[in-house]
PDB file of C-alpha atoms in Angstrom:
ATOM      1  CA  UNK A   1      23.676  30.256 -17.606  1.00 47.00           C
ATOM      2  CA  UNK A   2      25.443  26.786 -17.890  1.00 45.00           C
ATOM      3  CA  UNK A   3      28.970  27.119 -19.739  1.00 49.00           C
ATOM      4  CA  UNK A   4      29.152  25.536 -23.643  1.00 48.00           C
ATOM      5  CA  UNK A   5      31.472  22.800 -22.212  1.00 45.00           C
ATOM      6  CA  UNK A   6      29.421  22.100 -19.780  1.00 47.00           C
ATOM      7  CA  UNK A   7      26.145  21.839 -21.880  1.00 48.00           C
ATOM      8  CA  UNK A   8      27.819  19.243 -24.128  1.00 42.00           C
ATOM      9  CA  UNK A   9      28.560  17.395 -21.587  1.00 51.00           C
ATOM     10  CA  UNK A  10      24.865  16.848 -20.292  1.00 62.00           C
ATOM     11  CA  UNK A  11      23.840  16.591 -24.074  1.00 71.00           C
ATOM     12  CA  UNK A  12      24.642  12.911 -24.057  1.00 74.00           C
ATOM     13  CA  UNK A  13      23.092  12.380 -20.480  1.00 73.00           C
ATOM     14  CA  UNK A  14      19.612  14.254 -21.432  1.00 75.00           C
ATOM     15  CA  UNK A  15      19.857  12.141 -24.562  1.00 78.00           C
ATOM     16  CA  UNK A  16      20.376   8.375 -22.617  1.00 81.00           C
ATOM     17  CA  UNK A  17      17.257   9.971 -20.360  1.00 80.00           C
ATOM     18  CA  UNK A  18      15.337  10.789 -23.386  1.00 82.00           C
ATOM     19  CA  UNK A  19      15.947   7.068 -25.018  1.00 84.00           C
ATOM     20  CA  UNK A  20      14.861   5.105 -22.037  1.00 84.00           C
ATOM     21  CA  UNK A  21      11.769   7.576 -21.075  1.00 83.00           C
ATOM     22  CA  UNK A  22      10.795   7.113 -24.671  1.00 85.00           C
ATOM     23  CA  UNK A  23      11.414   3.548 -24.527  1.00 86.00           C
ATOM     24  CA  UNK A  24       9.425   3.076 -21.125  1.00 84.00           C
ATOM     25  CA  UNK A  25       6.308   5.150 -22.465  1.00 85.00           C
ATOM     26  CA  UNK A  26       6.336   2.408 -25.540  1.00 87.00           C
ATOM     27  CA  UNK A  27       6.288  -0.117 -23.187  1.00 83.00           C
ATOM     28  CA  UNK A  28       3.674   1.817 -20.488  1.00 82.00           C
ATOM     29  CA  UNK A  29       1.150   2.386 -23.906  1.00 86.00           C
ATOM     30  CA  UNK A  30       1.204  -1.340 -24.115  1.00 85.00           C
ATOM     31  CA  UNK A  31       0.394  -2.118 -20.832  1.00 80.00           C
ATOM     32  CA  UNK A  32      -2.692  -0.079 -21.154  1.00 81.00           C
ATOM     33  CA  UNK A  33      -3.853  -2.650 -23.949  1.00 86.00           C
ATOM     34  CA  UNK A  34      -3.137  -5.268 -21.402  1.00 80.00           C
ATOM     35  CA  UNK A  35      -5.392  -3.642 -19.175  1.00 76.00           C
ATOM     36  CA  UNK A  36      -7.960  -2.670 -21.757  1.00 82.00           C
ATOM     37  CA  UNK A  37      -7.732  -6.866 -22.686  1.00 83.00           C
ATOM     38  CA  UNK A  38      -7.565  -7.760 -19.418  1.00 76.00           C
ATOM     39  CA  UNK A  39     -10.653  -5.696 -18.097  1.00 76.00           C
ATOM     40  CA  UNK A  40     -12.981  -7.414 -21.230  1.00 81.00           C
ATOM     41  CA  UNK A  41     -11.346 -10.670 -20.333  1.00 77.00           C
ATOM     42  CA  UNK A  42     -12.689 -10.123 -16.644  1.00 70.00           C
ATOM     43  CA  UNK A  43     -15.905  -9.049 -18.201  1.00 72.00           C
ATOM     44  CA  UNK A  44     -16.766 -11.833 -20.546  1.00 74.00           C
ATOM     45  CA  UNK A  45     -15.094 -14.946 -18.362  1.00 68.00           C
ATOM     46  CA  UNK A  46     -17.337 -13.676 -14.937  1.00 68.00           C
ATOM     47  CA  UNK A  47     -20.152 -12.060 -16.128  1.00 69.00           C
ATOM     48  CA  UNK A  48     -21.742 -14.983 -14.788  1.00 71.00           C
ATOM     49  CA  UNK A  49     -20.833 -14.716 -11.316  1.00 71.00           C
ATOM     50  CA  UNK A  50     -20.795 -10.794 -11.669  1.00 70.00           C
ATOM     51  CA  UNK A  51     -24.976 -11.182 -12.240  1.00 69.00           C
ATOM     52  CA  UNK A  52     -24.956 -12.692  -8.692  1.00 71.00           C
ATOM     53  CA  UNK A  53     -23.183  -9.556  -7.354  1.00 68.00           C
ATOM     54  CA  UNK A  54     -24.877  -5.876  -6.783  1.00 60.00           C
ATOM     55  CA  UNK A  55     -24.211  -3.249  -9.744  1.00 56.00           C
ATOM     56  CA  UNK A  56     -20.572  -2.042  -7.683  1.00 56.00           C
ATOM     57  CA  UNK A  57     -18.671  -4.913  -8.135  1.00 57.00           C
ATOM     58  CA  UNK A  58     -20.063  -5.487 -11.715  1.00 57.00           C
ATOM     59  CA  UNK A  59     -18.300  -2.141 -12.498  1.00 61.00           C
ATOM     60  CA  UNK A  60     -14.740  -3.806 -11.833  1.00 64.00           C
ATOM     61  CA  UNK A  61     -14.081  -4.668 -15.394  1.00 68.00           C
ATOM     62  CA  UNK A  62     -15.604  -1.249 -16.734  1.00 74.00           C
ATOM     63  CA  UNK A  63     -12.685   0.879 -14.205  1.00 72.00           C
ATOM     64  CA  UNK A  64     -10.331  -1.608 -15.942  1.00 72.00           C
ATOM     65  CA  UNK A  65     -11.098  -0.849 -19.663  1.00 79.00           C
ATOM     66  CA  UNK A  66     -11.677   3.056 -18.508  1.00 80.00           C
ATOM     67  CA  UNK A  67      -8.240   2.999 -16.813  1.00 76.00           C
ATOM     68  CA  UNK A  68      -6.690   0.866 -19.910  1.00 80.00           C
ATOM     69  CA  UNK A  69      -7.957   3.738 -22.084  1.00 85.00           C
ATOM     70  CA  UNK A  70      -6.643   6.429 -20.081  1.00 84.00           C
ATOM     71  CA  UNK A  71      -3.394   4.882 -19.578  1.00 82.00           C
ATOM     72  CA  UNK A  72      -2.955   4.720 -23.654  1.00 86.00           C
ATOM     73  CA  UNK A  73      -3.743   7.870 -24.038  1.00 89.00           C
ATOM     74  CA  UNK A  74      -1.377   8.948 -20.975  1.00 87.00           C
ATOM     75  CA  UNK A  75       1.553   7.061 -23.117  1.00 85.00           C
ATOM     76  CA  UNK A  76       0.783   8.984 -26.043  1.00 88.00           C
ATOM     77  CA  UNK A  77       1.200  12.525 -24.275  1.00 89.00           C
ATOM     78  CA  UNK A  78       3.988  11.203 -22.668  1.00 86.00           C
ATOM     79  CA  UNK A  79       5.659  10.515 -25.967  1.00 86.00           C
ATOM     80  CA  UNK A  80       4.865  13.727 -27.181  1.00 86.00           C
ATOM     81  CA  UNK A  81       6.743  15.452 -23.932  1.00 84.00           C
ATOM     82  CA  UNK A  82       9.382  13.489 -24.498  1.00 82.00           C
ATOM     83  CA  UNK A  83      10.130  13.989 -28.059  1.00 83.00           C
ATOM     84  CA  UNK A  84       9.499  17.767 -27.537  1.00 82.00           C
ATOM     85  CA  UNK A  85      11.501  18.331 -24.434  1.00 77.00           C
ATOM     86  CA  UNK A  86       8.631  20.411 -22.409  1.00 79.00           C
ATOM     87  CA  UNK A  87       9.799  20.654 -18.988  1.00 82.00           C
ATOM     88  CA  UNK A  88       6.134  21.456 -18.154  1.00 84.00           C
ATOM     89  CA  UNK A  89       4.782  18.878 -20.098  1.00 85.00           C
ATOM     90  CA  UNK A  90       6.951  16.402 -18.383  1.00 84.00           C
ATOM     91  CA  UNK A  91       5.895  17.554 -15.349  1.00 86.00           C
ATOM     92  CA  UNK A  92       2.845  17.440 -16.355  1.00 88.00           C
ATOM     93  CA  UNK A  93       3.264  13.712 -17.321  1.00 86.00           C
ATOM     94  CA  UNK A  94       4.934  12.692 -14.143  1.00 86.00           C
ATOM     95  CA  UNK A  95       1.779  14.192 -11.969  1.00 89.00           C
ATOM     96  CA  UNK A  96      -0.646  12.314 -13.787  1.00 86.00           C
ATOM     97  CA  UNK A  97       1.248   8.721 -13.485  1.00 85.00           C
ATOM     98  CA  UNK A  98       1.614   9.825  -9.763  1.00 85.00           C
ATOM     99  CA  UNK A  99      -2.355  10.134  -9.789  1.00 85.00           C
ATOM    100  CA  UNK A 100      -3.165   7.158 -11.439  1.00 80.00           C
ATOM    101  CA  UNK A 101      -0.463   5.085  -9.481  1.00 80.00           C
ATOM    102  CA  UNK A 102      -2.374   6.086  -6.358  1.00 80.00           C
ATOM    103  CA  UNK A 103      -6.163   5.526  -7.681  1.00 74.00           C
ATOM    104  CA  UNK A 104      -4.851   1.846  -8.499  1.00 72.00           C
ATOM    105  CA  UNK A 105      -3.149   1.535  -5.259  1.00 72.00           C
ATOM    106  CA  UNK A 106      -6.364   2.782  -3.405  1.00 72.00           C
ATOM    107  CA  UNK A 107      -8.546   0.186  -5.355  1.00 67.00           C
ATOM    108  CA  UNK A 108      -6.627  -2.178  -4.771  1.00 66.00           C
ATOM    109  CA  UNK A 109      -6.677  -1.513  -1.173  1.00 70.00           C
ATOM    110  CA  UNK A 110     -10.177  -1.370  -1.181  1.00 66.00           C
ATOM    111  CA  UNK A 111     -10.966  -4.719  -3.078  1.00 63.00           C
ATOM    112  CA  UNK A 112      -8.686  -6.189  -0.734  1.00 65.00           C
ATOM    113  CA  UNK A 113     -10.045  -5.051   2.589  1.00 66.00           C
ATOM    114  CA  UNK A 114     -13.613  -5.839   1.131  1.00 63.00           C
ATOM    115  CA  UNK A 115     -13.433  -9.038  -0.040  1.00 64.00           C
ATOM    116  CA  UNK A 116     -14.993 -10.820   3.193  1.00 68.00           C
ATOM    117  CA  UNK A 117     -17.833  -8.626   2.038  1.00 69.00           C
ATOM    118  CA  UNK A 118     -17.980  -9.409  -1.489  1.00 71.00           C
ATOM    119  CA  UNK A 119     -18.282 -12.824  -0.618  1.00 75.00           C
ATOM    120  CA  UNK A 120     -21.146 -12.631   2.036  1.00 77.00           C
ATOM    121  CA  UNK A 121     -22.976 -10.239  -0.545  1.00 78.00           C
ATOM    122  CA  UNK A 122     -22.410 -13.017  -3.058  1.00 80.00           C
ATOM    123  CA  UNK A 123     -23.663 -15.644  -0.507  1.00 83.00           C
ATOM    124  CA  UNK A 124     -26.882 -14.202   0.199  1.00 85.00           C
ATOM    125  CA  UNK A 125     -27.634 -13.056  -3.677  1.00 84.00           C
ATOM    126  CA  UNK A 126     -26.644 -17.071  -4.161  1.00 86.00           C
ATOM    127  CA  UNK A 127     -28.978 -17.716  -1.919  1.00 87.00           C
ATOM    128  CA  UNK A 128     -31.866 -15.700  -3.061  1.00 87.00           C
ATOM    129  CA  UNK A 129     -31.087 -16.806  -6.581  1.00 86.00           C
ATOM    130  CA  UNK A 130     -32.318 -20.512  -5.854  1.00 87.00           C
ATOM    131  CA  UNK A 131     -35.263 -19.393  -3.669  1.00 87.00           C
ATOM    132  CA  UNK A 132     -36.693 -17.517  -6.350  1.00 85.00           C
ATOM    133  CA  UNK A 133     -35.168 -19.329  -9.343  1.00 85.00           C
ATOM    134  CA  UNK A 134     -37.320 -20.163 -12.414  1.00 77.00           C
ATOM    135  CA  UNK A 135     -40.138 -18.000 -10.683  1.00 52.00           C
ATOM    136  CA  UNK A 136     -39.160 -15.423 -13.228  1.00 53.00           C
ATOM    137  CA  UNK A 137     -36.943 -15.939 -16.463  1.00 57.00           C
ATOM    138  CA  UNK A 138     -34.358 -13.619 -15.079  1.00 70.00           C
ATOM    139  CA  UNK A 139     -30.695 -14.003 -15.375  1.00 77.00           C
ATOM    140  CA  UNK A 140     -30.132 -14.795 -11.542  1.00 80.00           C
ATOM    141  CA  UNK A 141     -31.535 -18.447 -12.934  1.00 83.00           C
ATOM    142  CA  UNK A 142     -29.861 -18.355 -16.174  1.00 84.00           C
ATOM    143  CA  UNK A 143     -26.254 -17.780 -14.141  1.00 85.00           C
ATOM    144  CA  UNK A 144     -27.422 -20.410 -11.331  1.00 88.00           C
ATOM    145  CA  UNK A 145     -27.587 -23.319 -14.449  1.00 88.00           C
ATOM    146  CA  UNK A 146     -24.743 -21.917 -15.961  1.00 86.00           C
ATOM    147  CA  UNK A 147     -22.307 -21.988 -12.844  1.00 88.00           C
ATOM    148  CA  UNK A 148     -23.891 -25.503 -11.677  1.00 88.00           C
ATOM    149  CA  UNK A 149     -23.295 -26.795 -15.279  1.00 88.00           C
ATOM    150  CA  UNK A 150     -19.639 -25.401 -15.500  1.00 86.00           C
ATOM    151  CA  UNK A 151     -18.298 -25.837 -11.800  1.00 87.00           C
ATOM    152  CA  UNK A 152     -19.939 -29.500 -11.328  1.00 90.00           C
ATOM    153  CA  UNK A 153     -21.916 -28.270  -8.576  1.00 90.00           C
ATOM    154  CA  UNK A 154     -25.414 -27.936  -7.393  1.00 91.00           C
ATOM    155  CA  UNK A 155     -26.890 -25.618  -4.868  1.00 88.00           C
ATOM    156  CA  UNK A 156     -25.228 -22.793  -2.062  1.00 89.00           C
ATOM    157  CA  UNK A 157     -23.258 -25.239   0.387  1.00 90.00           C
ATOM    158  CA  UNK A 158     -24.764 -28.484  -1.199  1.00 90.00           C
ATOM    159  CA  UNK A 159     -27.474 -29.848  -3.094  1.00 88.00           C
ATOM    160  CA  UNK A 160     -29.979 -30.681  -0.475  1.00 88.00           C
ATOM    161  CA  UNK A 161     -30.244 -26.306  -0.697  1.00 89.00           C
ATOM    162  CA  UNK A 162     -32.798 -27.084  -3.372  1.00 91.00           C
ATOM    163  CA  UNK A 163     -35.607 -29.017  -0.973  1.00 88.00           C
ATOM    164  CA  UNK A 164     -36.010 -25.730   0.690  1.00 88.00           C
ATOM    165  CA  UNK A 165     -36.978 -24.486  -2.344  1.00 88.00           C
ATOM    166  CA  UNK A 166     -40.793 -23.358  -4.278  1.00 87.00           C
ATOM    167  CA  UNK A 167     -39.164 -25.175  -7.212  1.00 87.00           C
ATOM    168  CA  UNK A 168     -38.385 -28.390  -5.874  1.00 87.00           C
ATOM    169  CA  UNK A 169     -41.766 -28.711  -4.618  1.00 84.00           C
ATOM    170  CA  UNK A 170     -42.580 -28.500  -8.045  1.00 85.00           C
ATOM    171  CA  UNK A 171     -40.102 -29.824 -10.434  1.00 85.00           C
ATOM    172  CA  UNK A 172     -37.369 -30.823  -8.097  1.00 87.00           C
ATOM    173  CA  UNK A 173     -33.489 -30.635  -8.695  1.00 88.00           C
ATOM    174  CA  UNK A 174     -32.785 -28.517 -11.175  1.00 89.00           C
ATOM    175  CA  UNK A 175     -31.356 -30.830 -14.575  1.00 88.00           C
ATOM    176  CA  UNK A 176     -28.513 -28.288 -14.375  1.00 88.00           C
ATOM    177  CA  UNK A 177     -27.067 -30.362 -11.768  1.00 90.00           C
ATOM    178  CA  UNK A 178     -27.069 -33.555 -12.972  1.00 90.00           C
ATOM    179  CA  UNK A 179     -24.105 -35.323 -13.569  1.00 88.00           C
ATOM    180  CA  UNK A 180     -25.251 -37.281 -16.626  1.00 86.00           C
ATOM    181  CA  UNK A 181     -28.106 -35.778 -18.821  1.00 81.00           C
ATOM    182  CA  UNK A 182     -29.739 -39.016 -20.275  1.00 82.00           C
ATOM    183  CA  UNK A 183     -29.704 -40.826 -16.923  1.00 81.00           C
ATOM    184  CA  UNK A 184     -31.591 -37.896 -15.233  1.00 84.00           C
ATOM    185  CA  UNK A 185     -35.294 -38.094 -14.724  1.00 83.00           C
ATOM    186  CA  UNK A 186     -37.949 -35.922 -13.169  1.00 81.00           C
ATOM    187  CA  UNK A 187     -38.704 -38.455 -10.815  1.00 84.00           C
ATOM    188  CA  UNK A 188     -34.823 -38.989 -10.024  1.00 82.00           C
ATOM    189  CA  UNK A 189     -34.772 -35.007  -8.999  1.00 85.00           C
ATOM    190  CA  UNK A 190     -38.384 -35.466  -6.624  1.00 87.00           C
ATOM    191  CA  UNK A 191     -36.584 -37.816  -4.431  1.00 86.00           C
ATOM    192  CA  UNK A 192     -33.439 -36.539  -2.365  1.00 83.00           C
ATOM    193  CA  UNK A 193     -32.227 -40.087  -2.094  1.00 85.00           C
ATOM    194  CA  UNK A 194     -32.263 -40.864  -6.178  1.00 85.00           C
ATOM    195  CA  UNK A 195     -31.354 -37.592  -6.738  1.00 83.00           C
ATOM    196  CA  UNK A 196     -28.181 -38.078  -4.543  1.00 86.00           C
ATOM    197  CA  UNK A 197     -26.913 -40.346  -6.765  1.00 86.00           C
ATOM    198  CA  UNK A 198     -27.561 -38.162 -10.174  1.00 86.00           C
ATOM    199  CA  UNK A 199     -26.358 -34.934  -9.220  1.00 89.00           C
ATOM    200  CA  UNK A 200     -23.270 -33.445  -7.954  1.00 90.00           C
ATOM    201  CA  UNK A 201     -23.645 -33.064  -4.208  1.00 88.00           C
ATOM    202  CA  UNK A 202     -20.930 -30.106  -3.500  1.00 90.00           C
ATOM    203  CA  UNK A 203     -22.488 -26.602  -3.592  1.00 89.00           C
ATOM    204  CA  UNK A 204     -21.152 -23.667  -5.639  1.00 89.00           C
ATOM    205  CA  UNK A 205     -20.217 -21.731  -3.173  1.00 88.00           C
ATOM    206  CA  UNK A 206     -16.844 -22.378  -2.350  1.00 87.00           C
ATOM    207  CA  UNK A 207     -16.382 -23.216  -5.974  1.00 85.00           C
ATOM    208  CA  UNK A 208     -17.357 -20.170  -7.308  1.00 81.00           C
ATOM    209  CA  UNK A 209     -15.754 -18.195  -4.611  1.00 81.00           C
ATOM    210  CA  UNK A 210     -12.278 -19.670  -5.832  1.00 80.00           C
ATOM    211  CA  UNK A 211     -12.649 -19.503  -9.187  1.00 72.00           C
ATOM    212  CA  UNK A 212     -13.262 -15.707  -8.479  1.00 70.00           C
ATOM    213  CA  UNK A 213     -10.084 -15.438  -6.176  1.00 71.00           C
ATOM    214  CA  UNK A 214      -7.694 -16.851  -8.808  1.00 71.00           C
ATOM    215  CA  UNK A 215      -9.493 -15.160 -11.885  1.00 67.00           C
ATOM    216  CA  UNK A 216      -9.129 -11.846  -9.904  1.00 68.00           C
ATOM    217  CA  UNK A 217      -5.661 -12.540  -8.681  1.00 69.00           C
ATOM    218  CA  UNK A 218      -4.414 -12.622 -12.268  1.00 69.00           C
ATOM    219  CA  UNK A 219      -6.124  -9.271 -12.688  1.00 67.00           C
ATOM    220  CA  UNK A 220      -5.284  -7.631  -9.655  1.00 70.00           C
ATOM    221  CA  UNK A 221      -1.479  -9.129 -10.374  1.00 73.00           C
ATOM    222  CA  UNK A 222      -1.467  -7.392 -13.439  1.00 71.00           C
ATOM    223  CA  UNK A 223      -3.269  -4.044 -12.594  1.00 69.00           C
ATOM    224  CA  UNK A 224      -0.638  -3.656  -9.544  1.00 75.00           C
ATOM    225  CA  UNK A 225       2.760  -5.095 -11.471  1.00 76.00           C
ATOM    226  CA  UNK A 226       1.115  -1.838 -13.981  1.00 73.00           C
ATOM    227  CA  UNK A 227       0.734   0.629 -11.072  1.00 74.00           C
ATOM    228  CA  UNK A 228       4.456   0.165  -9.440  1.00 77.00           C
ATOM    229  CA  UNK A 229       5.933   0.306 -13.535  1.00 78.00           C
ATOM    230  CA  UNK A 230       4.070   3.787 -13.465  1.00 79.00           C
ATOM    231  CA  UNK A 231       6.964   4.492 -10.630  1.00 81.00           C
ATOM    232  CA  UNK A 232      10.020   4.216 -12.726  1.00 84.00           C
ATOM    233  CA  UNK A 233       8.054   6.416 -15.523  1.00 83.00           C
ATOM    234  CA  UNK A 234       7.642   8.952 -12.625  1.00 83.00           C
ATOM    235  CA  UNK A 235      11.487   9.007 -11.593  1.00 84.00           C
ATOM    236  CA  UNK A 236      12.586   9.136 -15.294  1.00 82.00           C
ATOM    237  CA  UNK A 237      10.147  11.988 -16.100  1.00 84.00           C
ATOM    238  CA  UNK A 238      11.292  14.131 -12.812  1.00 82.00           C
ATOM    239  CA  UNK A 239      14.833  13.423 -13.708  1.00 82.00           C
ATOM    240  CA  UNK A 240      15.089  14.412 -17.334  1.00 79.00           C
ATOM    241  CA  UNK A 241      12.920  17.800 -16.737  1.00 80.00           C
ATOM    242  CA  UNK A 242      15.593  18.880 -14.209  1.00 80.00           C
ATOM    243  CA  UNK A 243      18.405  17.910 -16.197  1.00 77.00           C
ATOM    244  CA  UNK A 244      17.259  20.531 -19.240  1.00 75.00           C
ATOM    245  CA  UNK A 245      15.384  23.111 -16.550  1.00 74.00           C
ATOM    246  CA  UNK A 246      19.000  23.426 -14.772  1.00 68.00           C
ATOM    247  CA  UNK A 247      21.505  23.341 -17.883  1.00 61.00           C
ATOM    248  CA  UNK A 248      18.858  25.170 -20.012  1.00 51.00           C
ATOM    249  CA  UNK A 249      18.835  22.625 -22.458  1.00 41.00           C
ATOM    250  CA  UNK A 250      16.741  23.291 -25.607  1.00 44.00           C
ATOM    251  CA  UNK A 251      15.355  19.966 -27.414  1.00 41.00           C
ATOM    252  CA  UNK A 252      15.256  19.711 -30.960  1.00 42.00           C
TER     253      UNK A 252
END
């Protein structure tokens, strides 16, 4: 059993450990809000292009807010460990930042080594979209407007996509992509040449594929700059349960 001297001694250094682990689980609950924000952020500003993708990658946002949750929650039992002085419960609390360091780490892996994929899958579901678009009022049409209206661009790699299309037989270019609706007639969209001066000629491809790349940067910035801050919480955690387990230090 550690000497009287000798526990007064590590009283002040448990205590400094105790400040800045409390401190850093303040500042780890609020980067669980960030993640719960950021996930509905992701949810709301690309639920467009997320309609265009199969159910997996919708689910990005949804591990965000789950993991946003379980990170506040995480803070809060880590803040009770702390205050109390459980060496188990610190434990306890370092294990489960180790855990969800590593599931963010792996995800983040995995979006990255995917993300050729993503965009092929995206490619071909673009693809689809205008080949079957206004057969059906489905949302694949309602989120091929949308993104020609908002990116300035009409059709997969340009707008002569639409000729190979059932609806340009019909109806031609969709209005969606004309530049200017009051100088955009039905008989402008029929004709490839007219309509080559109405509509925007770049497809959405490319566009949409780099608004997704910086919109997901910021959230994969984010999510990872969170996972590595889990690391100091782990070090802190590990350090101030040995310091009572080996000077059998009782918190108050």
């Amino acid at each position: 059993m550690a000497s009287p001297s000798r526990r007064l001694q590590t009283k002040p250094v448990i205590t400094c450990l105790k400040s800045v682990l409390l401190t850093y689980t303040f500042v780890f609950w609020v980067s669980g809000i960030v993640l719960l924000a950021v996930g509905i952020w992701g949810r709301v500003s690309l639920a467009v292009y997320f309609s265009l993708l199969d159910e997996k990658a919708t689910n990005v946002p949804f591990v965000l807010v789950g993991a946003g949750t379980v990170v506040v929650l995480l803070g809060t039992f880590g803040c009770f460990a702390t205050c109390r002085g459980s060496t188990w419960m610190l434990k306890l609390y370092a294990m489960l930042l180790s855990l969800i360091f590593l599931i963010v780490l792996v995800a983040a892996i995995v979006g990255f080594v995917f993300r050729h994929e993503i965009k092929t899958n995206f490619e071909s579901n673009l693809n689809q979209a205008l080949k079957d678009y206004n057969v059906t009022a489905d949302r694949h049409s309602e989120a091929v407007d949308t993104i020609q209206r908002t990116l300035h661009c009409c059709g997969v790699q340009n707008y002569s996509d639409w000729e190979r299309t059932e609806y340009f037989s019909q109806r031609g270019i969709p209005r969606s992509c004309c530049k200017n609706q009051n100088d955009c007639s039905e008989e402008d969209l029929k004709d490839p040449n007219k309509a080559k001066l109405k509509v925007f000629v770049d497809g959405c491809f490319f566009l949409v594929t780099s608004t997704m790349e910086s919109k997901m940067s910021v959230v994969a910035g984010i999510s990872f700059g969170i996972a590595c801050f889990q690391l100091i919480g782990i070090v802190l955690s590990c350090c101030l349960s040995r310091y009572i387990t080996n000077n059998q230090y009782e918190m108050v």
